[in-house]
């Protein structure tokens, strides 16, 4: 009997050793967990890590790796000088940063400079191609939920705070002076532009922001903070962010901004079944429906279904499987 042993895909992750989001002590660990932990757990990958300063000689990888993986297409995470990367013939896969900053940070120049073959991130491809040329190749891979972090949250829904809805993330400033200044000096870049509904929600007396809690509950991680509340808000104007599946994974009844503008339906959540959809016209009405009867069993059922859907579809391990499929399609 001849045993056929499937070869693992050999991957070289090249990154700057001082990249903030690969620091395990950084408050936002989503990127760290995905690249530093989940990739190593996959049995189909043989991954080598190359933390460097600002240059790396890629020629040393020839014949030793199948795929070069870059943390993102910017020099905060990737060494600017990748020597020989064009000549060695190894496919280059790169996570992209927020597509709307591509022009501001001149990220498209790195496409040729680093010979990037394929991009990935959690945004829908329509949002990627609003800012990048159509000739580039991109795959939506939704990552950000580290299974053990969320499975081990011990907060029972019935014991959570029920008359406050938790909000988190960047927002616009409410002063008229700030809003006017941003409209003139910072168009299409301000918190009001990217997070309008999130900002509006935060003005409501029954909404609290995680920043208000961090000083009181200094020992809690972000998932642990979320798990103190029955309900949470995930609202982003132009595309869903990781907060959508983080809040669901934390077992919160998640009020999600899902609109034609942010194309949020691609995530696959169902309104009233595993989340509550909100927009600028109905958000207060939706909040009041919950707050008027917070002990109604349907809220816990929706929250539980949301967590199950998220853990099944958007865990880091599931995302790595999709990335492995991309790697295998690119192997020479």
mmCIF file of C-alpha atoms in Angstrom:
data_model
loop_
_atom_site.group_PDB
_atom_site.id
_atom_site.type_symbol
_atom_site.label_atom_id
_atom_site.label_comp_id
_atom_site.label_asym_id
_atom_site.label_seq_id
_atom_site.Cartn_x
_atom_site.Cartn_y
_atom_site.Cartn_z
ATOM 1 C CA UNK A 1 0.000 0.000 0.000
ATOM 2 C CA UNK A 2 1.435 3.342 -1.019
ATOM 3 C CA UNK A 3 0.656 6.164 1.378
ATOM 4 C CA UNK A 4 0.195 9.526 -0.340
ATOM 5 C CA UNK A 5 1.220 12.319 2.006
ATOM 6 C CA UNK A 6 -0.210 15.679 1.125
ATOM 7 C CA UNK A 7 2.473 18.350 1.218
ATOM 8 C CA UNK A 8 1.822 21.308 3.426
ATOM 9 C CA UNK A 9 1.850 24.758 1.845
ATOM 10 C CA UNK A 10 5.040 26.504 2.910
ATOM 11 C CA UNK A 11 4.381 30.141 3.807
ATOM 12 C CA UNK A 12 6.838 32.920 4.672
ATOM 13 C CA UNK A 13 5.256 35.754 6.659
ATOM 14 C CA UNK A 14 7.484 38.816 6.306
ATOM 15 C CA UNK A 15 6.768 41.770 8.585
ATOM 16 C CA UNK A 16 8.326 44.573 10.562
ATOM 17 C CA UNK A 17 9.301 43.444 14.031
ATOM 18 C CA UNK A 18 7.878 46.648 15.534
ATOM 19 C CA UNK A 19 4.477 46.389 13.835
ATOM 20 C CA UNK A 20 2.033 47.571 16.503
ATOM 21 C CA UNK A 21 -0.740 45.108 15.734
ATOM 22 C CA UNK A 22 1.561 42.090 16.006
ATOM 23 C CA UNK A 23 2.382 43.041 19.589
ATOM 24 C CA UNK A 24 0.569 40.621 21.890
ATOM 25 C CA UNK A 25 0.312 43.364 24.534
ATOM 26 C CA UNK A 26 -1.486 45.792 22.247
ATOM 27 C CA UNK A 27 -5.099 46.430 23.296
ATOM 28 C CA UNK A 28 -6.448 45.414 19.865
ATOM 29 C CA UNK A 29 -5.365 41.797 19.398
ATOM 30 C CA UNK A 30 -7.518 40.832 16.398
ATOM 31 C CA UNK A 31 -4.651 41.044 13.880
ATOM 32 C CA UNK A 32 -2.209 39.396 16.288
ATOM 33 C CA UNK A 33 -4.485 36.426 16.898
ATOM 34 C CA UNK A 34 -5.083 35.834 13.197
ATOM 35 C CA UNK A 35 -1.500 36.072 11.949
ATOM 36 C CA UNK A 36 0.456 34.941 14.988
ATOM 37 C CA UNK A 37 -1.844 32.234 16.358
ATOM 38 C CA UNK A 38 -4.443 30.960 13.882
ATOM 39 C CA UNK A 39 -2.054 30.468 10.960
ATOM 40 C CA UNK A 40 0.095 28.174 13.109
ATOM 41 C CA UNK A 41 -2.905 26.062 14.112
ATOM 42 C CA UNK A 42 -3.784 25.049 10.571
ATOM 43 C CA UNK A 43 -2.489 21.575 9.706
ATOM 44 C CA UNK A 44 -2.197 22.381 5.994
ATOM 45 C CA UNK A 45 0.321 25.167 6.544
ATOM 46 C CA UNK A 46 4.007 25.171 7.342
ATOM 47 C CA UNK A 47 4.583 28.798 8.266
ATOM 48 C CA UNK A 48 7.859 30.611 8.947
ATOM 49 C CA UNK A 49 7.918 34.058 10.537
ATOM 50 C CA UNK A 50 10.404 36.690 9.421
ATOM 51 C CA UNK A 51 10.341 39.736 11.701
ATOM 52 C CA UNK A 52 12.795 42.303 10.292
ATOM 53 C CA UNK A 53 13.632 46.011 10.286
ATOM 54 C CA UNK A 54 13.036 47.822 6.985
ATOM 55 C CA UNK A 55 14.501 45.392 4.450
ATOM 56 C CA UNK A 56 14.504 41.690 3.692
ATOM 57 C CA UNK A 57 16.387 39.667 1.085
ATOM 58 C CA UNK A 58 13.646 37.563 -0.517
ATOM 59 C CA UNK A 59 16.158 35.657 -2.648
ATOM 60 C CA UNK A 60 16.969 33.456 0.360
ATOM 61 C CA UNK A 61 13.424 32.065 0.168
ATOM 62 C CA UNK A 62 13.742 30.623 -3.344
ATOM 63 C CA UNK A 63 13.053 26.879 -3.279
ATOM 64 C CA UNK A 64 12.137 27.040 0.404
ATOM 65 C CA UNK A 65 8.647 28.494 0.359
ATOM 66 C CA UNK A 66 5.508 28.360 -1.762
ATOM 67 C CA UNK A 67 3.894 31.650 -0.742
ATOM 68 C CA UNK A 68 5.087 34.995 0.580
ATOM 69 C CA UNK A 69 2.522 36.540 2.934
ATOM 70 C CA UNK A 70 2.581 40.257 3.767
ATOM 71 C CA UNK A 71 0.763 41.711 6.766
ATOM 72 C CA UNK A 72 -0.519 44.667 4.745
ATOM 73 C CA UNK A 73 0.315 46.858 1.785
ATOM 74 C CA UNK A 74 1.869 49.672 3.768
ATOM 75 C CA UNK A 75 5.231 50.280 5.411
ATOM 76 C CA UNK A 76 3.895 50.313 8.968
ATOM 77 C CA UNK A 77 3.753 46.513 8.765
ATOM 78 C CA UNK A 78 5.828 45.506 5.737
ATOM 79 C CA UNK A 79 9.536 46.267 5.149
ATOM 80 C CA UNK A 80 9.834 48.846 2.391
ATOM 81 C CA UNK A 81 12.729 47.009 0.737
ATOM 82 C CA UNK A 82 11.841 43.471 -0.279
ATOM 83 C CA UNK A 83 14.985 42.658 -2.214
ATOM 84 C CA UNK A 84 14.539 40.328 -5.167
ATOM 85 C CA UNK A 85 10.819 39.822 -4.683
ATOM 86 C CA UNK A 86 10.147 40.445 -8.387
ATOM 87 C CA UNK A 87 12.748 37.964 -9.571
ATOM 88 C CA UNK A 88 12.188 34.867 -7.433
ATOM 89 C CA UNK A 89 8.804 33.896 -8.883
ATOM 90 C CA UNK A 90 7.095 33.176 -5.550
ATOM 91 C CA UNK A 91 3.424 34.297 -5.358
ATOM 92 C CA UNK A 92 2.827 37.209 -2.977
ATOM 93 C CA UNK A 93 -0.423 37.412 -1.002
ATOM 94 C CA UNK A 94 -1.146 40.571 0.974
ATOM 95 C CA UNK A 95 -3.795 41.705 3.391
ATOM 96 C CA UNK A 96 -4.973 45.157 2.398
ATOM 97 C CA UNK A 97 -5.590 47.949 4.836
ATOM 98 C CA UNK A 98 -8.707 50.124 4.725
ATOM 99 C CA UNK A 99 -9.205 50.612 0.974
ATOM 100 C CA UNK A 100 -10.298 54.248 1.335
ATOM 101 C CA UNK A 101 -6.787 55.207 2.493
ATOM 102 C CA UNK A 102 -5.089 53.691 -0.575
ATOM 103 C CA UNK A 103 -4.585 57.017 -2.305
ATOM 104 C CA UNK A 104 -3.694 58.983 0.823
ATOM 105 C CA UNK A 105 -0.891 56.575 1.739
ATOM 106 C CA UNK A 106 0.048 55.861 -1.872
ATOM 107 C CA UNK A 107 -0.482 52.138 -1.290
ATOM 108 C CA UNK A 108 -1.080 51.284 -4.934
ATOM 109 C CA UNK A 109 2.617 51.928 -5.647
ATOM 110 C CA UNK A 110 3.456 48.838 -3.588
ATOM 111 C CA UNK A 111 1.483 46.623 -5.953
ATOM 112 C CA UNK A 112 4.276 46.751 -8.519
ATOM 113 C CA UNK A 113 7.087 47.364 -6.073
ATOM 114 C CA UNK A 114 6.315 44.215 -4.090
ATOM 115 C CA UNK A 115 4.785 42.255 -7.007
ATOM 116 C CA UNK A 116 1.593 41.503 -5.114
ATOM 117 C CA UNK A 117 -0.454 38.771 -6.773
ATOM 118 C CA UNK A 118 -3.541 38.731 -4.566
ATOM 119 C CA UNK A 119 -5.148 40.817 -1.794
ATOM 120 C CA UNK A 120 -7.541 39.836 0.967
ATOM 121 C CA UNK A 121 -9.452 41.400 3.832
ATOM 122 C CA UNK A 122 -12.942 41.256 5.342
ATOM 123 C CA UNK A 123 -14.467 44.018 3.183
ATOM 124 C CA UNK A 124 -16.762 43.208 0.292
ATOM 125 C CA UNK A 125 -14.974 43.274 -3.054
ATOM 126 C CA UNK A 126 -17.168 46.179 -4.218
ATOM 127 C CA UNK A 127 -15.609 48.383 -1.551
ATOM 128 C CA UNK A 128 -12.088 47.281 -2.451
ATOM 129 C CA UNK A 129 -12.618 48.105 -6.125
ATOM 130 C CA UNK A 130 -13.956 51.576 -5.348
ATOM 131 C CA UNK A 131 -10.359 52.528 -4.562
ATOM 132 C CA UNK A 132 -8.195 49.965 -6.383
ATOM 133 C CA UNK A 133 -7.883 49.168 -10.111
ATOM 134 C CA UNK A 134 -10.183 46.419 -11.376
ATOM 135 C CA UNK A 135 -7.195 44.475 -12.723
ATOM 136 C CA UNK A 136 -6.027 43.616 -9.180
ATOM 137 C CA UNK A 137 -7.216 40.366 -7.620
ATOM 138 C CA UNK A 138 -9.005 40.422 -4.280
ATOM 139 C CA UNK A 139 -10.763 37.881 -2.046
ATOM 140 C CA UNK A 140 -13.090 38.615 0.868
ATOM 141 C CA UNK A 141 -11.993 36.623 3.937
ATOM 142 C CA UNK A 142 -13.768 37.516 7.156
ATOM 143 C CA UNK A 143 -11.456 37.088 10.153
ATOM 144 C CA UNK A 144 -11.164 38.569 13.624
ATOM 145 C CA UNK A 145 -12.872 36.179 16.049
ATOM 146 C CA UNK A 146 -10.387 34.107 18.041
ATOM 147 C CA UNK A 147 -12.421 31.039 19.102
ATOM 148 C CA UNK A 148 -11.090 30.474 22.618
ATOM 149 C CA UNK A 149 -11.368 34.158 23.564
ATOM 150 C CA UNK A 150 -15.112 34.176 22.888
ATOM 151 C CA UNK A 151 -15.947 30.615 23.887
ATOM 152 C CA UNK A 152 -14.520 31.269 27.332
ATOM 153 C CA UNK A 153 -16.618 34.356 28.107
ATOM 154 C CA UNK A 154 -18.575 33.397 31.201
ATOM 155 C CA UNK A 155 -21.197 36.134 31.326
ATOM 156 C CA UNK A 156 -24.736 34.724 31.294
ATOM 157 C CA UNK A 157 -27.204 36.811 29.237
ATOM 158 C CA UNK A 158 -29.660 37.126 32.139
ATOM 159 C CA UNK A 159 -26.974 38.622 34.399
ATOM 160 C CA UNK A 160 -25.856 41.289 31.934
ATOM 161 C CA UNK A 161 -26.742 45.002 32.062
ATOM 162 C CA UNK A 162 -30.072 45.329 30.293
ATOM 163 C CA UNK A 163 -30.990 49.023 30.348
ATOM 164 C CA UNK A 164 -27.779 50.247 28.740
ATOM 165 C CA UNK A 165 -26.686 49.528 25.167
ATOM 166 C CA UNK A 166 -22.925 49.450 24.649
ATOM 167 C CA UNK A 167 -21.241 51.317 21.814
ATOM 168 C CA UNK A 168 -17.575 51.282 20.775
ATOM 169 C CA UNK A 169 -15.096 52.601 18.248
ATOM 170 C CA UNK A 170 -14.151 55.946 16.731
ATOM 171 C CA UNK A 171 -16.792 58.648 16.342
ATOM 172 C CA UNK A 172 -17.300 62.189 15.165
ATOM 173 C CA UNK A 173 -17.076 65.137 17.539
ATOM 174 C CA UNK A 174 -20.384 66.752 18.370
ATOM 175 C CA UNK A 175 -19.357 70.394 18.532
ATOM 176 C CA UNK A 176 -20.616 72.561 15.679
ATOM 177 C CA UNK A 177 -17.137 74.037 15.290
ATOM 178 C CA UNK A 178 -15.591 70.585 14.830
ATOM 179 C CA UNK A 179 -18.242 69.473 12.355
ATOM 180 C CA UNK A 180 -17.848 72.597 10.237
ATOM 181 C CA UNK A 181 -14.052 72.380 10.313
ATOM 182 C CA UNK A 182 -14.097 68.731 9.253
ATOM 183 C CA UNK A 183 -16.491 69.476 6.425
ATOM 184 C CA UNK A 184 -14.042 72.040 5.041
ATOM 185 C CA UNK A 185 -10.615 70.740 6.058
ATOM 186 C CA UNK A 186 -11.191 67.015 6.367
ATOM 187 C CA UNK A 187 -13.931 65.975 3.920
ATOM 188 C CA UNK A 188 -14.528 62.238 3.605
ATOM 189 C CA UNK A 189 -12.097 61.507 6.436
ATOM 190 C CA UNK A 190 -13.831 62.519 9.656
ATOM 191 C CA UNK A 191 -15.589 60.405 12.250
ATOM 192 C CA UNK A 192 -18.917 61.878 11.158
ATOM 193 C CA UNK A 193 -18.240 60.711 7.613
ATOM 194 C CA UNK A 194 -17.301 57.107 8.425
ATOM 195 C CA UNK A 195 -19.345 56.599 11.612
ATOM 196 C CA UNK A 196 -22.390 58.887 11.409
ATOM 197 C CA UNK A 197 -24.985 56.507 12.867
ATOM 198 C CA UNK A 198 -22.570 55.269 15.535
ATOM 199 C CA UNK A 199 -22.024 58.895 16.567
ATOM 200 C CA UNK A 200 -25.753 59.651 16.616
ATOM 201 C CA UNK A 201 -26.380 56.577 18.780
ATOM 202 C CA UNK A 202 -23.838 57.729 21.327
ATOM 203 C CA UNK A 203 -25.883 60.878 22.050
ATOM 204 C CA UNK A 204 -28.705 58.782 23.501
ATOM 205 C CA UNK A 205 -28.881 58.651 27.293
ATOM 206 C CA UNK A 206 -29.218 54.868 27.393
ATOM 207 C CA UNK A 207 -26.127 54.261 25.223
ATOM 208 C CA UNK A 208 -22.720 53.943 26.876
ATOM 209 C CA UNK A 209 -19.331 53.826 25.169
ATOM 210 C CA UNK A 210 -16.607 51.344 26.074
ATOM 211 C CA UNK A 211 -14.243 54.289 26.675
ATOM 212 C CA UNK A 212 -16.410 55.292 29.630
ATOM 213 C CA UNK A 213 -15.961 51.814 31.104
ATOM 214 C CA UNK A 214 -12.252 51.228 30.512
ATOM 215 C CA UNK A 215 -11.255 53.469 33.440
ATOM 216 C CA UNK A 216 -13.577 51.610 35.795
ATOM 217 C CA UNK A 217 -12.925 48.101 34.480
ATOM 218 C CA UNK A 218 -9.224 48.316 33.646
ATOM 219 C CA UNK A 219 -8.563 44.575 33.881
ATOM 220 C CA UNK A 220 -11.140 43.565 31.277
ATOM 221 C CA UNK A 221 -10.404 42.891 27.627
ATOM 222 C CA UNK A 222 -12.661 44.280 24.900
ATOM 223 C CA UNK A 223 -14.617 41.002 24.549
ATOM 224 C CA UNK A 224 -15.060 40.892 28.337
ATOM 225 C CA UNK A 225 -16.359 44.466 28.338
ATOM 226 C CA UNK A 226 -18.869 43.593 25.649
ATOM 227 C CA UNK A 227 -20.031 40.551 27.584
ATOM 228 C CA UNK A 228 -21.188 42.766 30.461
ATOM 229 C CA UNK A 229 -24.071 43.996 28.296
ATOM 230 C CA UNK A 230 -27.055 42.317 26.727
ATOM 231 C CA UNK A 231 -27.136 44.673 23.733
ATOM 232 C CA UNK A 232 -24.468 46.329 21.583
ATOM 233 C CA UNK A 233 -24.209 48.594 18.538
ATOM 234 C CA UNK A 234 -22.191 47.910 15.383
ATOM 235 C CA UNK A 235 -22.563 50.813 12.961
ATOM 236 C CA UNK A 236 -20.269 51.829 10.102
ATOM 237 C CA UNK A 237 -21.433 53.991 7.214
ATOM 238 C CA UNK A 238 -19.661 52.516 4.188
ATOM 239 C CA UNK A 239 -18.681 48.938 5.080
ATOM 240 C CA UNK A 240 -19.115 46.575 8.047
ATOM 241 C CA UNK A 241 -16.124 46.343 10.377
ATOM 242 C CA UNK A 242 -14.876 43.620 12.706
ATOM 243 C CA UNK A 243 -17.116 45.034 15.447
ATOM 244 C CA UNK A 244 -20.119 43.446 13.744
ATOM 245 C CA UNK A 245 -18.911 39.917 14.429
ATOM 246 C CA UNK A 246 -17.027 40.745 17.646
ATOM 247 C CA UNK A 247 -20.191 41.953 19.372
ATOM 248 C CA UNK A 248 -22.145 38.949 18.118
ATOM 249 C CA UNK A 249 -19.397 36.555 19.197
ATOM 250 C CA UNK A 250 -19.521 38.127 22.674
ATOM 251 C CA UNK A 251 -23.143 37.005 22.937
ATOM 252 C CA UNK A 252 -24.652 40.484 22.612
ATOM 253 C CA UNK A 253 -27.929 41.261 20.926
ATOM 254 C CA UNK A 254 -26.266 43.187 18.113
ATOM 255 C CA UNK A 255 -27.904 46.201 16.509
ATOM 256 C CA UNK A 256 -26.193 46.282 13.111
ATOM 257 C CA UNK A 257 -26.268 49.099 10.619
ATOM 258 C CA UNK A 258 -27.100 47.181 7.436
ATOM 259 C CA UNK A 259 -27.919 49.365 4.429
ATOM 260 C CA UNK A 260 -27.512 49.482 0.670
ATOM 261 C CA UNK A 261 -24.775 52.042 1.231
ATOM 262 C CA UNK A 262 -22.591 49.793 3.400
ATOM 263 C CA UNK A 263 -23.539 46.618 1.512
ATOM 264 C CA UNK A 264 -23.741 44.768 4.818
ATOM 265 C CA UNK A 265 -25.962 41.969 3.552
ATOM 266 C CA UNK A 266 -22.901 40.086 2.278
ATOM 267 C CA UNK A 267 -22.176 39.045 5.867
ATOM 268 C CA UNK A 268 -25.243 36.806 5.848
ATOM 269 C CA UNK A 269 -26.877 37.909 9.121
ATOM 270 C CA UNK A 270 -30.688 37.857 9.201
ATOM 271 C CA UNK A 271 -32.717 40.671 10.720
ATOM 272 C CA UNK A 272 -34.764 39.488 13.693
ATOM 273 C CA UNK A 273 -33.158 36.053 13.649
ATOM 274 C CA UNK A 274 -29.502 36.525 14.647
ATOM 275 C CA UNK A 275 -29.236 40.344 14.763
ATOM 276 C CA UNK A 276 -31.325 43.508 14.588
ATOM 277 C CA UNK A 277 -30.811 45.710 11.530
ATOM 278 C CA UNK A 278 -30.816 49.472 12.047
ATOM 279 C CA UNK A 279 -30.428 52.567 9.911
ATOM 280 C CA UNK A 280 -30.585 56.341 10.400
ATOM 281 C CA UNK A 281 -34.391 56.340 10.196
ATOM 282 C CA UNK A 282 -35.301 53.520 12.567
ATOM 283 C CA UNK A 283 -32.495 53.139 15.124
ATOM 284 C CA UNK A 284 -34.272 54.840 18.047
ATOM 285 C CA UNK A 285 -37.455 52.887 17.386
ATOM 286 C CA UNK A 286 -35.492 49.611 17.351
ATOM 287 C CA UNK A 287 -33.697 50.478 20.590
ATOM 288 C CA UNK A 288 -36.984 51.390 22.309
ATOM 289 C CA UNK A 289 -38.561 48.115 21.223
ATOM 290 C CA UNK A 290 -35.798 46.285 23.101
ATOM 291 C CA UNK A 291 -35.625 48.618 26.120
ATOM 292 C CA UNK A 292 -39.388 48.518 26.660
ATOM 293 C CA UNK A 293 -39.227 44.747 27.213
ATOM 294 C CA UNK A 294 -35.569 43.712 27.786
ATOM 295 C CA UNK A 295 -36.513 40.434 29.482
ATOM 296 C CA UNK A 296 -38.435 39.159 26.484
ATOM 297 C CA UNK A 297 -36.956 35.755 25.660
ATOM 298 C CA UNK A 298 -36.654 36.582 21.984
ATOM 299 C CA UNK A 299 -33.708 38.926 22.619
ATOM 300 C CA UNK A 300 -31.654 36.183 24.236
ATOM 301 C CA UNK A 301 -32.594 33.806 21.412
ATOM 302 C CA UNK A 302 -31.483 36.322 18.768
ATOM 303 C CA UNK A 303 -28.232 36.972 20.641
ATOM 304 C CA UNK A 304 -27.554 33.243 20.990
ATOM 305 C CA UNK A 305 -28.260 32.631 17.303
ATOM 306 C CA UNK A 306 -25.971 35.531 16.418
ATOM 307 C CA UNK A 307 -23.126 34.070 18.421
ATOM 308 C CA UNK A 308 -23.608 30.641 16.861
ATOM 309 C CA UNK A 309 -23.691 32.085 13.323
ATOM 310 C CA UNK A 310 -20.562 34.156 13.955
ATOM 311 C CA UNK A 311 -18.544 31.369 15.553
ATOM 312 C CA UNK A 312 -19.449 28.972 12.744
ATOM 313 C CA UNK A 313 -18.675 31.355 9.902
ATOM 314 C CA UNK A 314 -16.232 34.040 11.019
ATOM 315 C CA UNK A 315 -13.771 32.423 13.399
ATOM 316 C CA UNK A 316 -10.073 32.843 12.667
ATOM 317 C CA UNK A 317 -9.772 29.127 11.977
ATOM 318 C CA UNK A 318 -12.508 29.281 9.351
ATOM 319 C CA UNK A 319 -10.816 32.320 7.803
ATOM 320 C CA UNK A 320 -7.464 30.530 7.643
ATOM 321 C CA UNK A 321 -9.098 27.638 5.785
ATOM 322 C CA UNK A 322 -10.245 30.106 3.130
ATOM 323 C CA UNK A 323 -6.774 31.624 2.996
ATOM 324 C CA UNK A 324 -5.252 28.146 2.549
ATOM 325 C CA UNK A 325 -7.553 27.592 -0.430
ATOM 326 C CA UNK A 326 -6.239 30.834 -1.927
ATOM 327 C CA UNK A 327 -2.634 29.795 -1.226
ATOM 328 C CA UNK A 328 -3.120 26.431 -2.904
ATOM 329 C CA UNK A 329 -4.618 28.033 -5.996
ATOM 330 C CA UNK A 330 -1.522 30.244 -6.307
ATOM 331 C CA UNK A 331 1.179 27.616 -5.803
ATOM 332 C CA UNK A 332 3.492 27.183 -8.780
#
